[in-house]
Short mmCIF file of N, CA and C in Angstrom, two decimals:
data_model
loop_
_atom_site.label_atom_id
_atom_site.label_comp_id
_atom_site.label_asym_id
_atom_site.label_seq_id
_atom_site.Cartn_x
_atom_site.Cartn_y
_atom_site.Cartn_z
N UNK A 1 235.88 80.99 194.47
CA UNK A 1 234.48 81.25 194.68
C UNK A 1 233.90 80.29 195.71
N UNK A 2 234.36 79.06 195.84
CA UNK A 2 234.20 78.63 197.44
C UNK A 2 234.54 78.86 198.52
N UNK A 3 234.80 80.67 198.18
CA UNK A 3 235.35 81.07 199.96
C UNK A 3 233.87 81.01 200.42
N UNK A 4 233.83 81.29 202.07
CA UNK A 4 232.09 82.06 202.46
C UNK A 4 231.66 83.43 202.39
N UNK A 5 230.71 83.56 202.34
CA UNK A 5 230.32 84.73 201.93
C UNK A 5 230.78 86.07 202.52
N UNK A 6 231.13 85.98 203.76
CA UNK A 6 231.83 86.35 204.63
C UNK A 6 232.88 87.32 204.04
N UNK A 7 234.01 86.75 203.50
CA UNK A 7 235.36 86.82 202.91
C UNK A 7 235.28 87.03 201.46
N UNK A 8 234.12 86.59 200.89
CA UNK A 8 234.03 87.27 199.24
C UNK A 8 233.81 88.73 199.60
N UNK A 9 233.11 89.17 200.57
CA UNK A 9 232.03 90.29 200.95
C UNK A 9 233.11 91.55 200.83
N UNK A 10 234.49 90.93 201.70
CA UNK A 10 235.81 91.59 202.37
C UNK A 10 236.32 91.84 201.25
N UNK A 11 236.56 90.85 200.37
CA UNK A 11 237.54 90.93 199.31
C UNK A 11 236.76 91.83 198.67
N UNK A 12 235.88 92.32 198.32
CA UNK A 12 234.66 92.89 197.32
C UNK A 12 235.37 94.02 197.58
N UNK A 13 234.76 94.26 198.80
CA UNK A 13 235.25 95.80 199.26
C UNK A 13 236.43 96.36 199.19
N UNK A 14 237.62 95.64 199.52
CA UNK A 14 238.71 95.86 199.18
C UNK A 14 239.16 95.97 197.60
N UNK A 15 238.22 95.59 197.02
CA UNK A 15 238.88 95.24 195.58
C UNK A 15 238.16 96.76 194.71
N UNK A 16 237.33 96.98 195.42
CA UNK A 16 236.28 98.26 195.28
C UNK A 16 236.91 99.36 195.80
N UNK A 17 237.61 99.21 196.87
CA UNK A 17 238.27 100.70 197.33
C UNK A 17 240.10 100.81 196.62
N UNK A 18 240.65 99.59 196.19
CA UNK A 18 241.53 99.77 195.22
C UNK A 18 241.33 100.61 194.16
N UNK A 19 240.35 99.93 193.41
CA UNK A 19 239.66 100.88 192.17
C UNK A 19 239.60 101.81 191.98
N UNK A 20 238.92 102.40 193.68
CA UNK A 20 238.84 103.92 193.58
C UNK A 20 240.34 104.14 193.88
N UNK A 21 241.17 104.17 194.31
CA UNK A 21 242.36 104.43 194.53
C UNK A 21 242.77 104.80 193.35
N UNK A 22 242.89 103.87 192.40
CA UNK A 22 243.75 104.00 191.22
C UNK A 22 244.55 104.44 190.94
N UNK A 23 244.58 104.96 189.70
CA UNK A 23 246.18 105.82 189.62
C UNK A 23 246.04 106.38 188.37
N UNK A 24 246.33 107.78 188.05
CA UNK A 24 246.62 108.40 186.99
C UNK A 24 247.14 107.55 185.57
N UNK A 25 246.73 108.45 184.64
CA UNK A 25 247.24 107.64 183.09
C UNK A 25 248.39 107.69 183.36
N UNK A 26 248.77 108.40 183.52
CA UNK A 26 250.37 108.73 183.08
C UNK A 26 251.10 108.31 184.27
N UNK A 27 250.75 107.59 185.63
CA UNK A 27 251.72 107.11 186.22
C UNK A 27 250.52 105.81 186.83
N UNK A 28 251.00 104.76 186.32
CA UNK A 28 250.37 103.41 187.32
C UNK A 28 251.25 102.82 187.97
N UNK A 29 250.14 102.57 189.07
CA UNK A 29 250.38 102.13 189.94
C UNK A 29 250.46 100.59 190.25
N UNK A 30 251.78 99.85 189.80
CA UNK A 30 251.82 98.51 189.90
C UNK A 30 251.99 97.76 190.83
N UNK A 31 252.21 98.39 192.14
CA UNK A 31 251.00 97.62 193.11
C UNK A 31 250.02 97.80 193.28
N UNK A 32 249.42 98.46 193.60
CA UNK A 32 247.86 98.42 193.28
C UNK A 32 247.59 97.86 192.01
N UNK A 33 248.12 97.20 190.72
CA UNK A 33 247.43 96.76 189.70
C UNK A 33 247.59 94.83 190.59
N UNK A 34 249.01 94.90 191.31
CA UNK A 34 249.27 93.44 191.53
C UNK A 34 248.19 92.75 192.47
N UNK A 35 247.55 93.82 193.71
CA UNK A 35 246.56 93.60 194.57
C UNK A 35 245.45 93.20 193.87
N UNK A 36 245.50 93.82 192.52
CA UNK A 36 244.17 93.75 192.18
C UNK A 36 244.38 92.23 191.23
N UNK A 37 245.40 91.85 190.79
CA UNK A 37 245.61 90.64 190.43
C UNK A 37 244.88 89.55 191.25
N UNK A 38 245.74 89.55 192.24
CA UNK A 38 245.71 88.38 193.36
C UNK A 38 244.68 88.39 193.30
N UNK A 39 243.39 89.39 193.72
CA UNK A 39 242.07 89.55 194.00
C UNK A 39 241.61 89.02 193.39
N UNK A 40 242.03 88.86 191.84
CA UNK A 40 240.80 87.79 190.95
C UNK A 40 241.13 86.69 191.17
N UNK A 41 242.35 85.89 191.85
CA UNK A 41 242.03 84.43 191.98
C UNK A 41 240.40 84.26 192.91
N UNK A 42 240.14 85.43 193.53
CA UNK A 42 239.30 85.17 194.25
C UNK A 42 238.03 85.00 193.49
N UNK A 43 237.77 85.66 192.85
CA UNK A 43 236.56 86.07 192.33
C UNK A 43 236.68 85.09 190.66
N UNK A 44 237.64 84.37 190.27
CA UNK A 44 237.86 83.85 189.31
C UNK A 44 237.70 82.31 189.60
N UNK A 45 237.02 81.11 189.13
CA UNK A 45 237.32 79.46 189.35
C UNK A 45 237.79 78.70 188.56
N UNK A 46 238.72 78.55 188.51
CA UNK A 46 239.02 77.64 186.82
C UNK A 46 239.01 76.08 186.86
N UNK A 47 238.74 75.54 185.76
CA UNK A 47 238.46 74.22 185.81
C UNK A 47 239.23 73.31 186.59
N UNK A 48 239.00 72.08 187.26
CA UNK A 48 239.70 71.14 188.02
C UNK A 48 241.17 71.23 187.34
N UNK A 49 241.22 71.12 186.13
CA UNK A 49 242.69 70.67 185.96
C UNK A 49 243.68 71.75 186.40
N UNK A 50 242.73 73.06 186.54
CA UNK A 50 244.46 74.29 186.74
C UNK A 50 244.56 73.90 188.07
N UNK A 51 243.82 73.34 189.24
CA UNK A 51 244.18 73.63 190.56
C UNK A 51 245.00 72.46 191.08
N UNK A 52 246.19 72.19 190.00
CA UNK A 52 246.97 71.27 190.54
C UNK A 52 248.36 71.88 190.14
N UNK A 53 249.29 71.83 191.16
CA UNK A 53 250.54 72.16 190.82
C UNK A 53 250.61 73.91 191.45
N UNK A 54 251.97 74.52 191.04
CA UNK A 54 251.53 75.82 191.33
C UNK A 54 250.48 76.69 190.33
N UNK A 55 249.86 77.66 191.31
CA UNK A 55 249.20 78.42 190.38
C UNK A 55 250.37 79.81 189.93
N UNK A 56 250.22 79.71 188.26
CA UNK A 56 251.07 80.83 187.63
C UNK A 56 250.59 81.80 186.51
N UNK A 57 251.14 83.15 186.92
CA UNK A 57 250.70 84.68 186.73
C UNK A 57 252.20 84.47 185.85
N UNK A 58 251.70 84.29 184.71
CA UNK A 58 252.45 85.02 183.28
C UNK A 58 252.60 86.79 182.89
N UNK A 59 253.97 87.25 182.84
CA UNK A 59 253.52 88.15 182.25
C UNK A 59 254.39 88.62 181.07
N UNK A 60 253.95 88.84 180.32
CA UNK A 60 254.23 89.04 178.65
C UNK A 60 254.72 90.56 178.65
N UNK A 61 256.09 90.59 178.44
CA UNK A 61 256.72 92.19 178.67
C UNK A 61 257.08 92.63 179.38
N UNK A 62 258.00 93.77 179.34
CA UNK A 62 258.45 94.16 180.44
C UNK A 62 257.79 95.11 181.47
N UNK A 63 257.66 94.98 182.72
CA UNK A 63 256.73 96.11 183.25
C UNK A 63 257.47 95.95 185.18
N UNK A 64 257.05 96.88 185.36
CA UNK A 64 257.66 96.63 186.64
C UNK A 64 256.25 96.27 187.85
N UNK A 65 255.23 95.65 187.55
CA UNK A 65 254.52 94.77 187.57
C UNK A 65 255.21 93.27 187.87
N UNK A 66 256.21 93.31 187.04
CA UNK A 66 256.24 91.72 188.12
C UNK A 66 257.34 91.87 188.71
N UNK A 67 257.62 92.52 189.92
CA UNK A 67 258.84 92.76 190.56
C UNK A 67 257.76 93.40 191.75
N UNK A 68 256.84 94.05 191.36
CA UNK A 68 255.78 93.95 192.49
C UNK A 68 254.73 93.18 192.81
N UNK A 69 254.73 92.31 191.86
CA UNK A 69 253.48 90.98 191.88
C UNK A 69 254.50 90.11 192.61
N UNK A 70 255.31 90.01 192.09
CA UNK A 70 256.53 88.75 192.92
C UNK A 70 256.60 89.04 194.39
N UNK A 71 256.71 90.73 195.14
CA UNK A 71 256.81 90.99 196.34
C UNK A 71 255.65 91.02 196.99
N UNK A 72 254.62 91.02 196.45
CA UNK A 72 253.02 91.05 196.89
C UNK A 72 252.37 89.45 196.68
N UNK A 73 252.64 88.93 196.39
CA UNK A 73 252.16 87.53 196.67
C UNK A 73 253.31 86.40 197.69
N UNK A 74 254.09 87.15 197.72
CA UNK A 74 255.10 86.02 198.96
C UNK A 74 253.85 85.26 199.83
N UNK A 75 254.31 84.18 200.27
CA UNK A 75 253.35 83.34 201.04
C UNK A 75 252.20 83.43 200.90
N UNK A 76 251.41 83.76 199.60
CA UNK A 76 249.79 83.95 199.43
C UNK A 76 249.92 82.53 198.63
N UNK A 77 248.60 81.95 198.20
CA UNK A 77 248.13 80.69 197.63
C UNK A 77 246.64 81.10 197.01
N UNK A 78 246.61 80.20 196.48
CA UNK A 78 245.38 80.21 195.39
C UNK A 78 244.86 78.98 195.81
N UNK A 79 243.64 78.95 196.99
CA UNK A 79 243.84 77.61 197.60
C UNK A 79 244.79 76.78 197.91
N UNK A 80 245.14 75.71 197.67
CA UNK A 80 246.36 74.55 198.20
C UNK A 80 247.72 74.99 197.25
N UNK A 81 247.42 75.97 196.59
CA UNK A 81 248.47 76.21 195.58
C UNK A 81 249.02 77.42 195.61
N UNK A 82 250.62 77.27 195.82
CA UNK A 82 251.46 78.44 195.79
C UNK A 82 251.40 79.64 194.34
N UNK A 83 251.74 80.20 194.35
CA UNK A 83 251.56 81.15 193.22
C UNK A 83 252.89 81.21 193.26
N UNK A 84 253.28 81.37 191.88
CA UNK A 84 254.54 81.95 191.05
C UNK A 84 254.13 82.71 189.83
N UNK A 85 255.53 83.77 189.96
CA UNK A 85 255.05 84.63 188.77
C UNK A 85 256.52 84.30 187.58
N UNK A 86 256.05 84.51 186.58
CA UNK A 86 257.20 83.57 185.46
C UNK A 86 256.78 85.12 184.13
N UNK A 87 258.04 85.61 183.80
CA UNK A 87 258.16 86.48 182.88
C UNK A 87 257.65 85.38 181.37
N UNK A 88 257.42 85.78 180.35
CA UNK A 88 257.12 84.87 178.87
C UNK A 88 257.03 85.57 178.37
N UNK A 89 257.43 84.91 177.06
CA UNK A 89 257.79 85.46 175.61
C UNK A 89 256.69 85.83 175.07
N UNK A 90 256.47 87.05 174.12
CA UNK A 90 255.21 87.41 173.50
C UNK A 90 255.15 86.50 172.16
N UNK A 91 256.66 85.52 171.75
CA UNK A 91 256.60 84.42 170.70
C UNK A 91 256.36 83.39 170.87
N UNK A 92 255.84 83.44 172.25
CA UNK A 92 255.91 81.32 172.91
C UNK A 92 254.94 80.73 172.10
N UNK A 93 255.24 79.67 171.96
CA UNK A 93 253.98 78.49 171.34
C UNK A 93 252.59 78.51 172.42
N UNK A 94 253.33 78.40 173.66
CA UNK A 94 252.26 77.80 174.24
C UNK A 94 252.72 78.84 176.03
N UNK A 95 251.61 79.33 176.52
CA UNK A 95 251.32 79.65 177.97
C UNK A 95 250.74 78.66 178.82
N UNK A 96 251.91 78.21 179.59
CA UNK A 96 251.60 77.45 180.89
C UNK A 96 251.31 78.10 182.23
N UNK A 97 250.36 78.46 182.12
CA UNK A 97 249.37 79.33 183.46
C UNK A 97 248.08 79.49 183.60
N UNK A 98 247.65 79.96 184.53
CA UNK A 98 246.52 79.95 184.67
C UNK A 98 245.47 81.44 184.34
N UNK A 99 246.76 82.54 184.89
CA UNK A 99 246.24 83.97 184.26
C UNK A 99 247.71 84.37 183.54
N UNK A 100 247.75 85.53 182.88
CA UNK A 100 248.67 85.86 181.78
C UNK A 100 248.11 87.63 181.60
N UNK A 101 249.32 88.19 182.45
CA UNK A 101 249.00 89.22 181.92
C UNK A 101 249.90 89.94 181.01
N UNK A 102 249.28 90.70 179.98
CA UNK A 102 249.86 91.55 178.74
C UNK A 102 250.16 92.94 179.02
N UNK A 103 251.24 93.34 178.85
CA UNK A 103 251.24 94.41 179.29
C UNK A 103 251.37 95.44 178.10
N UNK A 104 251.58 96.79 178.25
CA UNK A 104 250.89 97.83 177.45
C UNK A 104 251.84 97.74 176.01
N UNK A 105 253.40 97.51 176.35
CA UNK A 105 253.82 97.76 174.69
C UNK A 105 253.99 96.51 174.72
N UNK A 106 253.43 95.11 174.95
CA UNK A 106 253.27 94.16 174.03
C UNK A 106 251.73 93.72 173.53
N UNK A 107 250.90 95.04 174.09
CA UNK A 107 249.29 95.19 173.60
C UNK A 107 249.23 94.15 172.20
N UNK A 108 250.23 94.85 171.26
CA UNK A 108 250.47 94.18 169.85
C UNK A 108 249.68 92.73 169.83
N UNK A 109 250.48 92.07 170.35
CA UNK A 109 250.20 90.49 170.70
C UNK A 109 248.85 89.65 171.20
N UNK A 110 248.12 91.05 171.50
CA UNK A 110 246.93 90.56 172.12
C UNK A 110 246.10 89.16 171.59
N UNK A 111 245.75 89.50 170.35
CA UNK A 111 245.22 88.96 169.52
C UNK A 111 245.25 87.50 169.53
N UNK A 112 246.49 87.80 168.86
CA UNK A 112 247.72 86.25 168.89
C UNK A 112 247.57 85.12 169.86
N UNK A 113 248.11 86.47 170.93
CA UNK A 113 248.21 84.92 172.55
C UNK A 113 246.30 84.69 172.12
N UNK A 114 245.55 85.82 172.16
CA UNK A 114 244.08 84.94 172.66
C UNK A 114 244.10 83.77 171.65
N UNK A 115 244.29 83.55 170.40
CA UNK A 115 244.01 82.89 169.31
C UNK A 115 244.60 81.35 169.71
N UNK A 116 246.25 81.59 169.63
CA UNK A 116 247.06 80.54 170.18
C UNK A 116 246.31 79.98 171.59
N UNK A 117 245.66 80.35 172.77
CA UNK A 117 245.40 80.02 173.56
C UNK A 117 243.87 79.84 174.01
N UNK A 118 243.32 79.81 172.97
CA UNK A 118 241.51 79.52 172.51
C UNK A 118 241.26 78.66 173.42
N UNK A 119 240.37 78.48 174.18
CA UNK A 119 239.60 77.46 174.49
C UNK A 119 240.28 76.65 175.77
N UNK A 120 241.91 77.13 176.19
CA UNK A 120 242.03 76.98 177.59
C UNK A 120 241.88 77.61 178.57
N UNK A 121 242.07 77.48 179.91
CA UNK A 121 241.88 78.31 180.70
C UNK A 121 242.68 79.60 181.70
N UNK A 122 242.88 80.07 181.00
CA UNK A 122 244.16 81.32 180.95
C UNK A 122 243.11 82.31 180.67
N UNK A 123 242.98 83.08 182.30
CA UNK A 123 242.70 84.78 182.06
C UNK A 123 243.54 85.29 181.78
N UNK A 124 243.43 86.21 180.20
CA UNK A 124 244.37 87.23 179.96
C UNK A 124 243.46 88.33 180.39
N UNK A 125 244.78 89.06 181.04
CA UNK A 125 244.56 90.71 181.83
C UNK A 125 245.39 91.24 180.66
N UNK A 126 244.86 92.56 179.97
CA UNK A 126 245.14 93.66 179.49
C UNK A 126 245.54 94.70 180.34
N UNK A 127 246.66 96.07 179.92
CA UNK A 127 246.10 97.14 180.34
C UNK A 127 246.03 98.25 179.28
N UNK A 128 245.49 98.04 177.82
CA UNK A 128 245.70 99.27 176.97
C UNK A 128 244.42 99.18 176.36
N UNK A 129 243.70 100.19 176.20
CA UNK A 129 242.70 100.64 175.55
C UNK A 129 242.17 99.67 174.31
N UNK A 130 241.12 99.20 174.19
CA UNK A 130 240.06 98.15 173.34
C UNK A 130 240.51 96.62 173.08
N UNK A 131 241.68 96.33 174.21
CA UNK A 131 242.20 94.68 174.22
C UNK A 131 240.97 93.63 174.69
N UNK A 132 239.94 94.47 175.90
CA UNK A 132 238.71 93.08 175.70
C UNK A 132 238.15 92.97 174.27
N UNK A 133 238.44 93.55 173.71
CA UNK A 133 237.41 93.77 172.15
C UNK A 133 238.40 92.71 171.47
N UNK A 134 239.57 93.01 171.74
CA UNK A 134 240.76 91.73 170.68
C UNK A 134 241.02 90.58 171.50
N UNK A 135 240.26 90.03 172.57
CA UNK A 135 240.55 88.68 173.06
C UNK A 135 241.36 88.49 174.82
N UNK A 136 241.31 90.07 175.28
CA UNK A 136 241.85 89.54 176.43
C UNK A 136 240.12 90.01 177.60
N UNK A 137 240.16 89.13 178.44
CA UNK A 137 239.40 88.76 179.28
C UNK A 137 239.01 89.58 180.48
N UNK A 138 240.05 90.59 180.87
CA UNK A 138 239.83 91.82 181.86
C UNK A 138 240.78 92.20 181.21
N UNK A 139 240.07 93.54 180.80
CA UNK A 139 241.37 94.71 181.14
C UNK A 139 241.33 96.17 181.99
N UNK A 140 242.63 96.90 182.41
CA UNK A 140 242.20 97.33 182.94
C UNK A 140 242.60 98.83 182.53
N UNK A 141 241.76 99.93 182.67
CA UNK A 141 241.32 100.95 181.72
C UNK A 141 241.43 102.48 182.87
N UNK A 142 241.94 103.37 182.33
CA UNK A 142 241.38 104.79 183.02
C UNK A 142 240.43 105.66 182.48
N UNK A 143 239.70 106.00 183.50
CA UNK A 143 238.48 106.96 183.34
C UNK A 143 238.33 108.00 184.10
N UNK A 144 238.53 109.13 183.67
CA UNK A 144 238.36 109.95 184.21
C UNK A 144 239.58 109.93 185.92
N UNK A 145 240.43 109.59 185.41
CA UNK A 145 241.93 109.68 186.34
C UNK A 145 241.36 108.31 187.51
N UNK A 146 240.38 107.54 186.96
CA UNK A 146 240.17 106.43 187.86
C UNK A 146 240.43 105.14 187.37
N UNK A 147 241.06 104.28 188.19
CA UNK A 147 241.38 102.62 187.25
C UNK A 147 239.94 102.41 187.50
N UNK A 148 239.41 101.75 185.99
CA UNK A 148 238.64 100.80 185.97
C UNK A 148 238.56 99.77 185.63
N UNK A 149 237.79 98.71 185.25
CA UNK A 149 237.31 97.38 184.83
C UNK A 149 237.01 97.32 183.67
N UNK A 150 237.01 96.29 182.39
CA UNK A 150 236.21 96.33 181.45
C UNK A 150 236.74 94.92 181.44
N UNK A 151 235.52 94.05 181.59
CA UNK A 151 235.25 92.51 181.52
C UNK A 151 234.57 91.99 180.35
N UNK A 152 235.21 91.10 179.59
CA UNK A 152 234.40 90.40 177.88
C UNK A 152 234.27 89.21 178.57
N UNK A 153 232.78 89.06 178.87
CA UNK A 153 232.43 87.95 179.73
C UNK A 153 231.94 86.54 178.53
N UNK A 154 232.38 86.85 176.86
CA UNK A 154 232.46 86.02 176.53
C UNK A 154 233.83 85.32 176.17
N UNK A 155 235.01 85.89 176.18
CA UNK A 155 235.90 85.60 176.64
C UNK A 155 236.22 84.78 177.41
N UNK A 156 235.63 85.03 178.93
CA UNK A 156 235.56 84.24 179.86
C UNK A 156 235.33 83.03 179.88
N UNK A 157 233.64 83.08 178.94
CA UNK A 157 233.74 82.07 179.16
C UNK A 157 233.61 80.86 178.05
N UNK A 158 234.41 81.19 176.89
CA UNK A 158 234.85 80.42 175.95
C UNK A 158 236.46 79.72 176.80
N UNK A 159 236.61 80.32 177.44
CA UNK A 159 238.26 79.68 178.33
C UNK A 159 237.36 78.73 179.69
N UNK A 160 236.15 78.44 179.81
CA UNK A 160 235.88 77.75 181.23
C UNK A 160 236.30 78.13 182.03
N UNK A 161 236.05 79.14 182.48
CA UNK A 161 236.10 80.20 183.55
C UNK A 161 234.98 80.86 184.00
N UNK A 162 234.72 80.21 185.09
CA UNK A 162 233.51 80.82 185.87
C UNK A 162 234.06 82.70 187.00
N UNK A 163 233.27 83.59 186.48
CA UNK A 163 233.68 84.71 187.40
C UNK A 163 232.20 85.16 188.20
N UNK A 164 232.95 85.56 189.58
CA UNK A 164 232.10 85.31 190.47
C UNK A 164 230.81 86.63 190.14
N UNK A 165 229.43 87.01 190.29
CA UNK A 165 228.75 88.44 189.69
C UNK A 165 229.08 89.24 190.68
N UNK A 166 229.72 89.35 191.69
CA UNK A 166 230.20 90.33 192.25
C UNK A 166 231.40 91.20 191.75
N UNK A 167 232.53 90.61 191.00
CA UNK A 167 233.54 91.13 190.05
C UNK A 167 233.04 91.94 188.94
N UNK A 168 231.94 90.85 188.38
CA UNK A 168 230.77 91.69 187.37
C UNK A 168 230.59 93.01 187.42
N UNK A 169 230.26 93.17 189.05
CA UNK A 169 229.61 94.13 189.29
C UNK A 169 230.32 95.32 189.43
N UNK A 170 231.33 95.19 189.45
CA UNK A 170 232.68 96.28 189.68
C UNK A 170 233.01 96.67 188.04
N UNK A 171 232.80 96.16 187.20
CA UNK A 171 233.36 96.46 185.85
C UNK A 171 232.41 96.65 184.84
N UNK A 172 232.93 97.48 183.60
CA UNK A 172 232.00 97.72 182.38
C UNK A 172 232.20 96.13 181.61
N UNK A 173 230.84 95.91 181.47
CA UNK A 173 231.10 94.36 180.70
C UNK A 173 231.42 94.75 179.43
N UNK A 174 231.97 94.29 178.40
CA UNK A 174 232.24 94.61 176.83
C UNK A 174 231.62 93.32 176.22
N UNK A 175 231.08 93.69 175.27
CA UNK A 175 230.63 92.56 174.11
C UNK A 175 231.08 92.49 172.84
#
């Protein structure tokens, strides 16, 4: 969120014409879900302590999501920080990252990781139907054959995570 306004403006739009892009229920599109990853480092700030070391995209399950997140972030950074993406256990004690995404048949777990991971700063991304309601932080939803947004902006920000109101503005907030 300390890009200039300039380049939030770009990313907006781009992150807005993904959306509409989307992709059918029955077949997603995991690059376009990975673009839309990266995009929230933009629109996402997390406290001083994550922006040291690499920044890392957890993802919980199998999906072929991270075989296109891995090829879509080559040489990108999260500010001064490289990004890596690291597969994890839906049994781990503990998530060392900064976002964590869940994917659809380990939905199960939702709960859990949010519980186990209270109060740090780890966006969990969903993609299955009423996971902002059980603790994950974006998820992402079809409507009417369109990807959308659904943001639990208290979620957010029980983890100290500031999101920028332009992301806001792209998604159904949930309470």
């Amino acid at each position: 969120m300390n890009n200039g306004r300039g380049i939030l403006s770009a990313c907006l739009m781009s992150l807005a014409l993904l959306l509409s892009l989307g992709s059918r229920a029955q077949d997603k599109n995991y690059t376009v879900y990975a673009n839309i990853i990266y995009r929230f480092t933009k629109y996402v700030d997390w406290p001083g302590s994550k922006k040291t070391g690499d920044f890392v995209i957890g993802i919980v399950g199998d999906s072929p999501l991270y075989d296109d997140l891995k090829s879509f972030i080559v040489n990108k950074t999260v500010g001064n920080q490289k990004i890596v993406v690291s597969k994890m256990s839906t049994s781990a004690n503990a998530y060392p990252c900064q976002l964590l995404f869940i994917t659809e048949q380990e939905s199960g777990s939702v709960k859990r990781i949010a519980q186990l991971t209270a109060g740090e700063p780890i966006l969990i991304v969903s993609e299955s139907g009423g996971m902002a309601h059980r603790g994950a932080c974006i998820n992402f939803t079809t409507v009417e054959e369109h990807l959308k947004l659904e943001i639990n902006k208290s979620n957010i920000d029980q983890r100290n995570l500031r999101v920028a109101s332009e992301l806001l503005e792209l998604a159904t907030i949930i309470k």
